[in-house]
JSON list of C-alpha atoms in Angstrom, two decimals:
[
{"chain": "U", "resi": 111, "resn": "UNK", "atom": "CA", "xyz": [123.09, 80.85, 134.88]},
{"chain": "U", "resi": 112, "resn": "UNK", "atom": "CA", "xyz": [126.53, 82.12, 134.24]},
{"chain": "U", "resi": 113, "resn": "UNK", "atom": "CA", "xyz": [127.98, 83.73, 137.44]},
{"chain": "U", "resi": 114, "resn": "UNK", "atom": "CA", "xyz": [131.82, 85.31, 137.55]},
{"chain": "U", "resi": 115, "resn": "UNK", "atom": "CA", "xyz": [133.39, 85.86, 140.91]},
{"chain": "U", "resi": 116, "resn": "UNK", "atom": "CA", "xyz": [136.74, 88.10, 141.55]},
{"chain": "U", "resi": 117, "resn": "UNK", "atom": "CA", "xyz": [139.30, 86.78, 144.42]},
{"chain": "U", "resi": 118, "resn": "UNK", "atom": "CA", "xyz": [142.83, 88.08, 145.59]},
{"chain": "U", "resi": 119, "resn": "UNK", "atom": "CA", "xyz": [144.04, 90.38, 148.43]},
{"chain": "U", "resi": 120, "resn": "UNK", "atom": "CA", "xyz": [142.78, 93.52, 148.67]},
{"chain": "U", "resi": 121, "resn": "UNK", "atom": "CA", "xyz": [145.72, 95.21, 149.68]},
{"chain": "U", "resi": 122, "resn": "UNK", "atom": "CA", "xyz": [148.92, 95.27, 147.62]},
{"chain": "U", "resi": 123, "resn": "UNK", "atom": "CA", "xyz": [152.07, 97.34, 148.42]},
{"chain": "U", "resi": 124, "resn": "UNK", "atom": "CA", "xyz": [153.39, 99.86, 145.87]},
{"chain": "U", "resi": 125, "resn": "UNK", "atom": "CA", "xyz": [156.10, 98.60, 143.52]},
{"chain": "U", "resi": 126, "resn": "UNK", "atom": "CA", "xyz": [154.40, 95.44, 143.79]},
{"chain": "U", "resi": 127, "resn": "UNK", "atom": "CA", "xyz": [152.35, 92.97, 141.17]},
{"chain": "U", "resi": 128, "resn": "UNK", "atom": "CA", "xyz": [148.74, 92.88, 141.81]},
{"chain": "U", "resi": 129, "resn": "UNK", "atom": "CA", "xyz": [147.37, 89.38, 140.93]},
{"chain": "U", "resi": 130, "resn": "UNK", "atom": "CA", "xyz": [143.68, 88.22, 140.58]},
{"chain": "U", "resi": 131, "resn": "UNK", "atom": "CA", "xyz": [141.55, 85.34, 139.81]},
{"chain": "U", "resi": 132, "resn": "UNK", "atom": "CA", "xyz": [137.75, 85.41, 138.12]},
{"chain": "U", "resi": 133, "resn": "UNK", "atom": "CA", "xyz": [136.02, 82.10, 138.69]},
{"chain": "U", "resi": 134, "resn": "UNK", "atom": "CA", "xyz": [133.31, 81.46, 136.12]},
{"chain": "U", "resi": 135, "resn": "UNK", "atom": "CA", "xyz": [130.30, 79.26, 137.07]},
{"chain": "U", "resi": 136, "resn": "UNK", "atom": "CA", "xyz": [127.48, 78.09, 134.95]},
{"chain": "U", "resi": 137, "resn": "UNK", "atom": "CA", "xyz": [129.74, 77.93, 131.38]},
{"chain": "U", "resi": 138, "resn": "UNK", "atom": "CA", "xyz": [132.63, 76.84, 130.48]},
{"chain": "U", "resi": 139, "resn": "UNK", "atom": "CA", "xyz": [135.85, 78.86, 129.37]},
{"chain": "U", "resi": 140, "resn": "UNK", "atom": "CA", "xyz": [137.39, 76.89, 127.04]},
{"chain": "U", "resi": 141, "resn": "UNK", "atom": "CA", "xyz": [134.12, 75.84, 124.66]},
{"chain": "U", "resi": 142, "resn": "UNK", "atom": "CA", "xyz": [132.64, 79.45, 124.66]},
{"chain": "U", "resi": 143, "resn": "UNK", "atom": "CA", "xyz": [133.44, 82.08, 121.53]},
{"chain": "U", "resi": 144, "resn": "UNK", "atom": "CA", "xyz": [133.61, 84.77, 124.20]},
{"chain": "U", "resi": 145, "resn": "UNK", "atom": "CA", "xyz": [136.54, 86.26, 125.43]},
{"chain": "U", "resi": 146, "resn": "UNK", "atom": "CA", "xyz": [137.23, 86.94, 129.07]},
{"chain": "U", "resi": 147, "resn": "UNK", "atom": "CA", "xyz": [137.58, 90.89, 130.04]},
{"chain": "U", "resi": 148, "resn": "UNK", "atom": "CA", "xyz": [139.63, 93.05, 132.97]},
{"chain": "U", "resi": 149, "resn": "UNK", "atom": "CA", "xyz": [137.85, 95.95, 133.64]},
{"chain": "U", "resi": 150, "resn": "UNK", "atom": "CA", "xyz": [138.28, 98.67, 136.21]},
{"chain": "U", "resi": 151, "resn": "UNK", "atom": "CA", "xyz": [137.14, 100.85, 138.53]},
{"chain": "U", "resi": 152, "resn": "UNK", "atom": "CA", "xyz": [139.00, 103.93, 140.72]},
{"chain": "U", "resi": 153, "resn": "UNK", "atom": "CA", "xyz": [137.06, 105.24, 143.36]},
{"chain": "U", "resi": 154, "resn": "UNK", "atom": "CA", "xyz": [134.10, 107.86, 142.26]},
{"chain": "U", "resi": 155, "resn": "UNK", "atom": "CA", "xyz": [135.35, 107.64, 138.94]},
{"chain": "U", "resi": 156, "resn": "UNK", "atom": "CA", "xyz": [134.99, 105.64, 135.39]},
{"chain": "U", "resi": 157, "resn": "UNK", "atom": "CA", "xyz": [135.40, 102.54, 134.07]},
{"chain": "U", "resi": 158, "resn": "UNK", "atom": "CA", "xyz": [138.70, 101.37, 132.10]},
{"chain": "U", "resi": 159, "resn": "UNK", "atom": "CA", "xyz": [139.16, 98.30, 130.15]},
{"chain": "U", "resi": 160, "resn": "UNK", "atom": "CA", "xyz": [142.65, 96.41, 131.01]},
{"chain": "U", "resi": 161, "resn": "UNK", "atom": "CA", "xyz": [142.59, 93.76, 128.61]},
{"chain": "U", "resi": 162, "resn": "UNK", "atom": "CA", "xyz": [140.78, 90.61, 127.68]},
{"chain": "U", "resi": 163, "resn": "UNK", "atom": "CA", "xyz": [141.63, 86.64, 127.12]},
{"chain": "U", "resi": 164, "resn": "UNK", "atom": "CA", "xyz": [139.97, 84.64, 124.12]},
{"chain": "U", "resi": 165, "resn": "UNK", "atom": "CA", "xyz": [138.66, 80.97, 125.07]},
{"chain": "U", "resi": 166, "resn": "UNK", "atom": "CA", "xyz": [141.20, 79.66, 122.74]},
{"chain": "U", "resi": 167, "resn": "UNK", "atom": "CA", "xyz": [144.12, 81.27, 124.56]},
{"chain": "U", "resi": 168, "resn": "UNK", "atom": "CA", "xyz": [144.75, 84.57, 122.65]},
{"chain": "U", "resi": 169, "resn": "UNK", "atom": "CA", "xyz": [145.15, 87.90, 124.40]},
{"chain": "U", "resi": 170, "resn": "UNK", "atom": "CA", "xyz": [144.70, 91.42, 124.06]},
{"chain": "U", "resi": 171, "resn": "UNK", "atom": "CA", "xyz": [145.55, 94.22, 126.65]},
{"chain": "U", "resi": 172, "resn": "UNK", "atom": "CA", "xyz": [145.09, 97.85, 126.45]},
{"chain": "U", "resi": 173, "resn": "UNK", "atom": "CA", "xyz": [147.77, 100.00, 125.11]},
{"chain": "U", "resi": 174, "resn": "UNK", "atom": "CA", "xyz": [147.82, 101.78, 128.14]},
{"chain": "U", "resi": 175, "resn": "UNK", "atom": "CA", "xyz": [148.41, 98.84, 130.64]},
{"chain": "U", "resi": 176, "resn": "UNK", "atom": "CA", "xyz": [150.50, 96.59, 127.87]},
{"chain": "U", "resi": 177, "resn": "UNK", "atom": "CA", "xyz": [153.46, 96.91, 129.55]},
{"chain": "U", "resi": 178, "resn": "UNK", "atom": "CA", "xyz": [152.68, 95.91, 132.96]},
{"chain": "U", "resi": 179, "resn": "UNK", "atom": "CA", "xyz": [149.38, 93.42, 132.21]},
{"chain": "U", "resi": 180, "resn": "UNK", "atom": "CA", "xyz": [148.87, 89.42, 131.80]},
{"chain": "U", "resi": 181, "resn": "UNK", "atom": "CA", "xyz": [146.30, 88.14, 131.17]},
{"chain": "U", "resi": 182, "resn": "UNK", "atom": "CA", "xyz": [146.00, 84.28, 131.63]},
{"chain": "U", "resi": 183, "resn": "UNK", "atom": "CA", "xyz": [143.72, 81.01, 131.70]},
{"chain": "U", "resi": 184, "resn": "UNK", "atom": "CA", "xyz": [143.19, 77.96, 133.57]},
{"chain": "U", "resi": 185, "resn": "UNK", "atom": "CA", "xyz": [140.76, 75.79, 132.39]},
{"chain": "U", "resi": 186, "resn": "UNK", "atom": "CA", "xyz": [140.97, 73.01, 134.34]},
{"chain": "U", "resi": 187, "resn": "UNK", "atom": "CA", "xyz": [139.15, 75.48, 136.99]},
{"chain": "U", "resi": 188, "resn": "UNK", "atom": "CA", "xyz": [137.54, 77.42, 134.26]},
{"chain": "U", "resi": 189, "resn": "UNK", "atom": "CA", "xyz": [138.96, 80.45, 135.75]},
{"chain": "U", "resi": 190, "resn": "UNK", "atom": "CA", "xyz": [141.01, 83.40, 134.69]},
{"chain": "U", "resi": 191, "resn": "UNK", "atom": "CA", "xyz": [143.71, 85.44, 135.80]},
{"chain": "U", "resi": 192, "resn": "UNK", "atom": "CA", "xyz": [145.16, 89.02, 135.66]},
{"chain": "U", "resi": 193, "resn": "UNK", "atom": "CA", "xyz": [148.65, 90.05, 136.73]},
{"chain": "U", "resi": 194, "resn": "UNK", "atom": "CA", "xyz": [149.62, 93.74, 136.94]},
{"chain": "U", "resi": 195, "resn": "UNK", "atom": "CA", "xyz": [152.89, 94.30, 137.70]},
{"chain": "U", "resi": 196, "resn": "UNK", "atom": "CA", "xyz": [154.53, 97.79, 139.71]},
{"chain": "U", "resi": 197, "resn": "UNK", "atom": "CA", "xyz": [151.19, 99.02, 140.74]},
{"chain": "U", "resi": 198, "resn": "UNK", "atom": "CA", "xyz": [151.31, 102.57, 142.34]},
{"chain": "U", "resi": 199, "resn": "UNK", "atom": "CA", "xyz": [148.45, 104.34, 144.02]},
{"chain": "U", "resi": 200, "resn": "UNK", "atom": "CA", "xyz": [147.08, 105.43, 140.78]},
{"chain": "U", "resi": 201, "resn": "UNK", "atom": "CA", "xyz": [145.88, 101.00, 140.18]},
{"chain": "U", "resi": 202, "resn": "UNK", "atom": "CA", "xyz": [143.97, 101.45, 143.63]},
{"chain": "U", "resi": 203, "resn": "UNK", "atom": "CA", "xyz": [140.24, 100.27, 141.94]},
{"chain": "U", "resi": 204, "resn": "UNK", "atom": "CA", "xyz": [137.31, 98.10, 142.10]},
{"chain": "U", "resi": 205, "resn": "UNK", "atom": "CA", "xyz": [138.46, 95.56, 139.51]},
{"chain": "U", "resi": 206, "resn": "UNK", "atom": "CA", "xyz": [135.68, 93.46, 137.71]},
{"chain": "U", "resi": 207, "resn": "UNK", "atom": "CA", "xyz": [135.47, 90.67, 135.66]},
{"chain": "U", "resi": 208, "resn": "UNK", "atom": "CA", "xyz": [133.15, 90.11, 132.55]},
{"chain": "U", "resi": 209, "resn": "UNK", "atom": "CA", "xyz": [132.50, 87.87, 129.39]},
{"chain": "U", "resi": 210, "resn": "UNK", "atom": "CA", "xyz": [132.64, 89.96, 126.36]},
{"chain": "U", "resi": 211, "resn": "UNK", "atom": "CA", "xyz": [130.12, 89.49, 123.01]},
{"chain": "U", "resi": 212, "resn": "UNK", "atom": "CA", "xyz": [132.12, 90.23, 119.75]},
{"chain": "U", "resi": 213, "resn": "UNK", "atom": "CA", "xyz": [130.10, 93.02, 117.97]},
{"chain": "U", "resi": 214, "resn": "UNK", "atom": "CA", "xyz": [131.10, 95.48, 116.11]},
{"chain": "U", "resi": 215, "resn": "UNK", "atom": "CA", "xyz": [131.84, 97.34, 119.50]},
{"chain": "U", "resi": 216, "resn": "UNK", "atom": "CA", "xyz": [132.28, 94.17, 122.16]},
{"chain": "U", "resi": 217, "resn": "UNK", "atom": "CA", "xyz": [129.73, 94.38, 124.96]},
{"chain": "U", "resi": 218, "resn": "UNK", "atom": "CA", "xyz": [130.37, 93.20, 128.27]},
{"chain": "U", "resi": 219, "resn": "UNK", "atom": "CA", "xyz": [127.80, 91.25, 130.22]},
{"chain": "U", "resi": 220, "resn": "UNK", "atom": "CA", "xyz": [127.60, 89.20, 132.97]},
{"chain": "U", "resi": 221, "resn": "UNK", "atom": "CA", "xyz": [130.44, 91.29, 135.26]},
{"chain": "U", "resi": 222, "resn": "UNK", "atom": "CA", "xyz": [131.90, 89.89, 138.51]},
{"chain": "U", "resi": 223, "resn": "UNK", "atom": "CA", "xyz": [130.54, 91.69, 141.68]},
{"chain": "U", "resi": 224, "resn": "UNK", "atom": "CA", "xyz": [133.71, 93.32, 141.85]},
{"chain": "U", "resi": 225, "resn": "UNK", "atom": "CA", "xyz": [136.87, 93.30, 144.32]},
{"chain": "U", "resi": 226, "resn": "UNK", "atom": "CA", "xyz": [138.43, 96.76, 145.60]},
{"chain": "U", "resi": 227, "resn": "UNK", "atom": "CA", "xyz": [142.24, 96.31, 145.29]},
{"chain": "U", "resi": 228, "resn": "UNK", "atom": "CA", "xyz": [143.92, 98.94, 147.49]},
{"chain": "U", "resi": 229, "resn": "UNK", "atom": "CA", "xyz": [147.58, 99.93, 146.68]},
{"chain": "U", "resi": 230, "resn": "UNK", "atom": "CA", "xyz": [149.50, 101.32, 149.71]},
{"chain": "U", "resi": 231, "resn": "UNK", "atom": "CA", "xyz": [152.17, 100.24, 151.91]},
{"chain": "E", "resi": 135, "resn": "UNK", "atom": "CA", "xyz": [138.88, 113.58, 130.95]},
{"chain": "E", "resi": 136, "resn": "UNK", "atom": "CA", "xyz": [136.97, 110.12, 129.33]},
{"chain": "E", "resi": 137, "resn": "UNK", "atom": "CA", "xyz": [136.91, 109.85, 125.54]},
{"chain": "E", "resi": 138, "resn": "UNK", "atom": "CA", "xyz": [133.18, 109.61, 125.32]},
{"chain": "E", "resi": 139, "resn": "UNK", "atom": "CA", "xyz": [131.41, 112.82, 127.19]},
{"chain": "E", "resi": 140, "resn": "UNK", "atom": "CA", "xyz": [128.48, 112.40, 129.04]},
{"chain": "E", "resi": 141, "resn": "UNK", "atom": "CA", "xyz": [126.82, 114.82, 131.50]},
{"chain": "E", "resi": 142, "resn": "UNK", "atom": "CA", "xyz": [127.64, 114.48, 134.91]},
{"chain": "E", "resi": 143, "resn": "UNK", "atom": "CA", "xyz": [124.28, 114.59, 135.79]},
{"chain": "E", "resi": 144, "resn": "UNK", "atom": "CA", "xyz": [120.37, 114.36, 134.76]},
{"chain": "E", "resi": 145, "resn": "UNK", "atom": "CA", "xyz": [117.42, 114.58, 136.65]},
{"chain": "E", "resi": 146, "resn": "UNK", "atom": "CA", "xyz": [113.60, 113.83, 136.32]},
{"chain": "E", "resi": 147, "resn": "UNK", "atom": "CA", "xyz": [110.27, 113.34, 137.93]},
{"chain": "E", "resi": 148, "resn": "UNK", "atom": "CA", "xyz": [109.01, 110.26, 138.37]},
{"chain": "E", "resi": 149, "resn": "UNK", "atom": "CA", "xyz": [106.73, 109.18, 134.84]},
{"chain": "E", "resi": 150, "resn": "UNK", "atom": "CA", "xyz": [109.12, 111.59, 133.11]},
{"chain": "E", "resi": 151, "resn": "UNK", "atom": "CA", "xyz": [111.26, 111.16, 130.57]},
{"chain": "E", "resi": 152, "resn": "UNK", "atom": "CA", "xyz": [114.75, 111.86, 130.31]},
{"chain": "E", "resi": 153, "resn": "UNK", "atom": "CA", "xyz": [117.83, 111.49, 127.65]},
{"chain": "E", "resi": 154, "resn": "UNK", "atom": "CA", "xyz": [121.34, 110.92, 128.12]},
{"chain": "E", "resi": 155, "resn": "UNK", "atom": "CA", "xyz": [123.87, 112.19, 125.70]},
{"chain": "E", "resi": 156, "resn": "UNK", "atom": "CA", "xyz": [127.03, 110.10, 124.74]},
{"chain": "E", "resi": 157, "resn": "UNK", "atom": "CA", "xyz": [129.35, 112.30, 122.15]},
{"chain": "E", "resi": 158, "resn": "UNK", "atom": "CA", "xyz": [132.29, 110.74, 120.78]},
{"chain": "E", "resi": 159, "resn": "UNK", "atom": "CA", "xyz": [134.24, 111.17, 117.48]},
{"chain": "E", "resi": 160, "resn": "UNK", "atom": "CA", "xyz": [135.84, 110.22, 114.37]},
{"chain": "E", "resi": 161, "resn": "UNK", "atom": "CA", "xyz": [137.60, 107.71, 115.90]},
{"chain": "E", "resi": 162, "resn": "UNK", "atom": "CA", "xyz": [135.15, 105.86, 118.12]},
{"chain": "E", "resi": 163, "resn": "UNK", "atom": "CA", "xyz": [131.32, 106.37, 117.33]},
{"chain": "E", "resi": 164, "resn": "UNK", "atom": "CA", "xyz": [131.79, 108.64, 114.05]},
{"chain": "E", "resi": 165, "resn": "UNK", "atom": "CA", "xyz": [133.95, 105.42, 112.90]},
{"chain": "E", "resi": 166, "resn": "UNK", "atom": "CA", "xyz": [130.81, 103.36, 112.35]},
{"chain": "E", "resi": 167, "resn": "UNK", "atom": "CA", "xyz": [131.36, 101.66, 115.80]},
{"chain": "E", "resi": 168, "resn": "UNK", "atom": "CA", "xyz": [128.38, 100.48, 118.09]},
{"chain": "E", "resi": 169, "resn": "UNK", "atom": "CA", "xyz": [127.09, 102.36, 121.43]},
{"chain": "E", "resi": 170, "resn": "UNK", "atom": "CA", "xyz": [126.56, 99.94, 124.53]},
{"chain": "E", "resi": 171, "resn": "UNK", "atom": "CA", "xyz": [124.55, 101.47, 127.92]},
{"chain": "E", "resi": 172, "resn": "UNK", "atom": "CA", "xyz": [124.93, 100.00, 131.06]},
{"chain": "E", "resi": 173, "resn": "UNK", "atom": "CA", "xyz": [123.43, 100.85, 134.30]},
{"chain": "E", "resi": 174, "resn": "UNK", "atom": "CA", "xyz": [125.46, 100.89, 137.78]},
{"chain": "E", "resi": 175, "resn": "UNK", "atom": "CA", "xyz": [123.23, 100.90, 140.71]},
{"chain": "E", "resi": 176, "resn": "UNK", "atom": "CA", "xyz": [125.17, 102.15, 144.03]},
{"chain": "E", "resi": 177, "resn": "UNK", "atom": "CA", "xyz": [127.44, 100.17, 145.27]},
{"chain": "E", "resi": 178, "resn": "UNK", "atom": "CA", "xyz": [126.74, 97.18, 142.71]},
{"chain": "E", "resi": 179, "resn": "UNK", "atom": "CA", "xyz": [128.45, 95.90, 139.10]},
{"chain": "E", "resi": 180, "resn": "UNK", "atom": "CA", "xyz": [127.17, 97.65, 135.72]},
{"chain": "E", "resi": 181, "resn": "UNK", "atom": "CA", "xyz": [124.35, 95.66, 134.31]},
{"chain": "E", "resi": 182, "resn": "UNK", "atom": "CA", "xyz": [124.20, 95.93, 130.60]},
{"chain": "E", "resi": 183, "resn": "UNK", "atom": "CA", "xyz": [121.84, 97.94, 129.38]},
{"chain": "E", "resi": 184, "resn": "UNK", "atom": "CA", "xyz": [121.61, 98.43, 125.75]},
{"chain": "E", "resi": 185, "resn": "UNK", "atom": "CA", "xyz": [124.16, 96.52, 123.17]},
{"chain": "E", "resi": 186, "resn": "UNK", "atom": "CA", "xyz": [124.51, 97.62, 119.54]},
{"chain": "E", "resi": 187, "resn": "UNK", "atom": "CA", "xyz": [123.04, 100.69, 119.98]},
{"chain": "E", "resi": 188, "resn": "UNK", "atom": "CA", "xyz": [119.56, 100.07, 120.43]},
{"chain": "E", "resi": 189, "resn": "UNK", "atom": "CA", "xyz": [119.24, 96.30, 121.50]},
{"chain": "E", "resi": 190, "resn": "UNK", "atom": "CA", "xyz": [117.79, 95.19, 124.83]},
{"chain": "E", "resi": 191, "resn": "UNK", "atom": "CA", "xyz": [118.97, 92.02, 126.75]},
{"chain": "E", "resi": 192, "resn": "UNK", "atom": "CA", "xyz": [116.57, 90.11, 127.91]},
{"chain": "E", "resi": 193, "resn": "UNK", "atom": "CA", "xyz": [114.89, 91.28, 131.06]},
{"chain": "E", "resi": 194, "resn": "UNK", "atom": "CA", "xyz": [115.62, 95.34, 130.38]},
{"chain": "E", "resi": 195, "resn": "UNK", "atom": "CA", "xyz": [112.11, 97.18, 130.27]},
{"chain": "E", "resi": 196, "resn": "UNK", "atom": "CA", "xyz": [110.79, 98.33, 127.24]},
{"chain": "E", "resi": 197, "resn": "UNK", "atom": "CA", "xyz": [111.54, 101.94, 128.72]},
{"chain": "E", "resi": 198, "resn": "UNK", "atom": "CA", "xyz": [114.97, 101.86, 128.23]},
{"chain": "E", "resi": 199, "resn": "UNK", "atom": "CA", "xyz": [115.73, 102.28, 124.31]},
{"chain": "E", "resi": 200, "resn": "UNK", "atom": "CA", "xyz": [119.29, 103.87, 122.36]},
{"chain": "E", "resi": 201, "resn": "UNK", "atom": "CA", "xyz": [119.71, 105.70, 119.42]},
{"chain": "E", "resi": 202, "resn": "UNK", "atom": "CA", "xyz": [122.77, 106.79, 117.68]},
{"chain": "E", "resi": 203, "resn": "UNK", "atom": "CA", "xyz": [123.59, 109.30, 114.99]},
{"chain": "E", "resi": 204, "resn": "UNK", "atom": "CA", "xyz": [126.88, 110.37, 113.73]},
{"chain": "E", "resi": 205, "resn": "UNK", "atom": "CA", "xyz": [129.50, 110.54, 116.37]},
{"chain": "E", "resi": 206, "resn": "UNK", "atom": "CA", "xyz": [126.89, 110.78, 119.17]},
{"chain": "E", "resi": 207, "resn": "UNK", "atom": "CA", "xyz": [124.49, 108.48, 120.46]},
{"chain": "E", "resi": 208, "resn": "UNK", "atom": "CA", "xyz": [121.72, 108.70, 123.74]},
{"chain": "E", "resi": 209, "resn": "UNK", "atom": "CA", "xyz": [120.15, 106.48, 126.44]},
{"chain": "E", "resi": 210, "resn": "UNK", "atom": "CA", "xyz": [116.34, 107.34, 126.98]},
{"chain": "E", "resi": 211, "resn": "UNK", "atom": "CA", "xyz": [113.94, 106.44, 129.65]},
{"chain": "E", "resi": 212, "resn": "UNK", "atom": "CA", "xyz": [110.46, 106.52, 129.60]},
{"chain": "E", "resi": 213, "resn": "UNK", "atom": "CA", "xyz": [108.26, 106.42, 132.66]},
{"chain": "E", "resi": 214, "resn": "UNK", "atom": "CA", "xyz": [110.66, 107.09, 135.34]},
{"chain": "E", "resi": 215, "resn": "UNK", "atom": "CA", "xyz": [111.08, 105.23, 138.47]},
{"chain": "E", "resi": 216, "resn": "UNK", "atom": "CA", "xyz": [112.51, 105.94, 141.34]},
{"chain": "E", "resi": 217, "resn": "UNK", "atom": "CA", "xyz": [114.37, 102.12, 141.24]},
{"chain": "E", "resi": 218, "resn": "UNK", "atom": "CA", "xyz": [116.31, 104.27, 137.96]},
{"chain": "E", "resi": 219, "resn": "UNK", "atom": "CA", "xyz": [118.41, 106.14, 140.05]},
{"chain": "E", "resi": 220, "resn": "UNK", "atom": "CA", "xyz": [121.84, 105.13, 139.00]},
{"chain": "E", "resi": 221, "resn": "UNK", "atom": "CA", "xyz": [125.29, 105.90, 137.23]},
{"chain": "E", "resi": 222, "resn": "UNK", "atom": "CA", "xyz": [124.80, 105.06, 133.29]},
{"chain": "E", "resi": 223, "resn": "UNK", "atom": "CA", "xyz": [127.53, 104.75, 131.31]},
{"chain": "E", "resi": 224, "resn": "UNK", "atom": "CA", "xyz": [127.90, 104.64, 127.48]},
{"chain": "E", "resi": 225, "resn": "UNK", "atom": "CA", "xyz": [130.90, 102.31, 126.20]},
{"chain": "E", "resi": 226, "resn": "UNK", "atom": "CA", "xyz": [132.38, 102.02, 122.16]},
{"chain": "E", "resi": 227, "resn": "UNK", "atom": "CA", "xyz": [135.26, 101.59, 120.46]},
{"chain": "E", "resi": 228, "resn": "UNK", "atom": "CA", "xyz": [137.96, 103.68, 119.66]},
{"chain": "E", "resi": 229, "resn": "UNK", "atom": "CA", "xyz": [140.73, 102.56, 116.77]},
{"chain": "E", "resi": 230, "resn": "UNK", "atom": "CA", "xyz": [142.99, 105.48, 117.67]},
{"chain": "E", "resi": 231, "resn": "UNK", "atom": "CA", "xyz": [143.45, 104.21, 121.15]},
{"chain": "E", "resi": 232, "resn": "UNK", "atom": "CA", "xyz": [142.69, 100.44, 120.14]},
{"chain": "E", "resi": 233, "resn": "UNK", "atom": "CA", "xyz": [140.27, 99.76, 123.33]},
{"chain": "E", "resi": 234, "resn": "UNK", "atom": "CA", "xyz": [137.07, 99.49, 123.90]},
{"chain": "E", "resi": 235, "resn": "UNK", "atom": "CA", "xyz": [136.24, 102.75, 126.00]},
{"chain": "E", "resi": 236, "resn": "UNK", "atom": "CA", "xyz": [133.85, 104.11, 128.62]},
{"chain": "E", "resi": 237, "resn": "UNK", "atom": "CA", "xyz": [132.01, 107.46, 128.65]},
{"chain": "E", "resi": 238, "resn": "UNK", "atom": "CA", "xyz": [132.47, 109.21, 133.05]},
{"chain": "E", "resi": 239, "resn": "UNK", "atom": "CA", "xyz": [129.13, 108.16, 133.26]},
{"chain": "E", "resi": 240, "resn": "UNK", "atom": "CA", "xyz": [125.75, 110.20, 134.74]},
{"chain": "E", "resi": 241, "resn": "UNK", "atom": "CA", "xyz": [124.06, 110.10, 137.46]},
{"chain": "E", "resi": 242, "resn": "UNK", "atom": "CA", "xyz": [120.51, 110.19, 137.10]},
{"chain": "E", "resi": 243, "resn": "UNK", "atom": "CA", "xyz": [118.70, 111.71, 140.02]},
{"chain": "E", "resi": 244, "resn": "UNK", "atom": "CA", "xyz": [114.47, 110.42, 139.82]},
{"chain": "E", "resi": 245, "resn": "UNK", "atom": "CA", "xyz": [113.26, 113.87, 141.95]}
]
């Protein structure tokens, strides 16, 4: 059964890069078609993409975030990464990991159980 | 203010049915793009739902179904349970904004 699981602090300090880590279990990264999403959370509200990493290494992030995101792989722990960079109050979230389908519209399922990332000093 | 509008809230007696509404626009559903569903139960992950507008992953009752029609599409649930009560969220494309993007979500309240 394929299982993701977010780690990192939970606390960051403004100005300061947030950085997290999605473990995948049950599948492996780099033989899977899928690619590997950032999605977030902000308290009592909706759910943003951040960006995603293909199996073979290839990235995409969302135009909103470009600037400040990285998105990156390690398959020798079949795990994957995101970096965000100058984080202000406004990143404070529940940040989740998920395997995307290609569709026409990409769906995202399994997600992580999610890790609340708090940005304050 | 989310590109995809839901209502903030529905409500329905338990055996009911109920619809939720996910309105988009040229750019995102009225583009020919799909409509995924997925269900957040408090305090948990979202659990897809529905993919490609009216496809159920295995495991998802037979009461949950989607449509979509033009730039809108909607979530129904048949025979409702009180284990329904939950955030749903409708997520598509959009090539103006070149993401994949959520709808705020509703909460359905089972009365």
């Amino acid at each position: 059964q394929l299982r993701l699981q977010e780690s990192g602090p939970g606390l960051v300090k403004p100005s300061e890069t947030l950085s997290l880590t999605c473990t995948v279990s049950g599948a492996s990264i780099s033989s899977s078609s899928y690619y590997w999403d950032w999605i977030r959370q902000p308290p009592g509200k909706g759910l943003e993409c951040i960006g995603a990493i293909y199996s073979g290494g290839s990235t995409y992030y969302n135009p909103s975030l470009k600037s400040r995101v990285t998105i990156f792989v390690d398959t020798s722990k079949n795990q994957f990464s995101l970096k965000l960079s100058s984080v202000t109050a406004a990143d404070t979230a529940v940040y989740y990991c998920a395997r995307a389908a290609t569709g026409r519209t990409d769906w995202f399922d399994p997600w992580g159980q999610g890790i609340l990332v708090t940005v304050s000093s | 203010q989310s590109v995809l509008t839901q209502p903030p809230s529905v409500s329905g007696a338990p055996g009911q049915r109920v619809t939720i509404s996910c309105t988009g626009s040229s750019s995102n559903i009225g583009a020919g793009y799909d409509v995924n569903w997925y269900q957040q139960l408090p305090g948990t992950a979202p659990k897809l739902l529905i993919y490609a507008n009216n496809n159920r992953p295995s495991g998802v009752p037979d009461r949950f179904s989607g449509s979509k029609s033009g730039t809108s599409a909607s979530l129904a649930i048949t025979g409702l349970q009180a284990e329904d009560e939950a955030d749903y969220y409708c997520q598509s494309y959009d090539n103006t904004l070149s993401t994949s993007v959520f709808g705020g979500g509703t909460k359905l309240t089972v009365l």
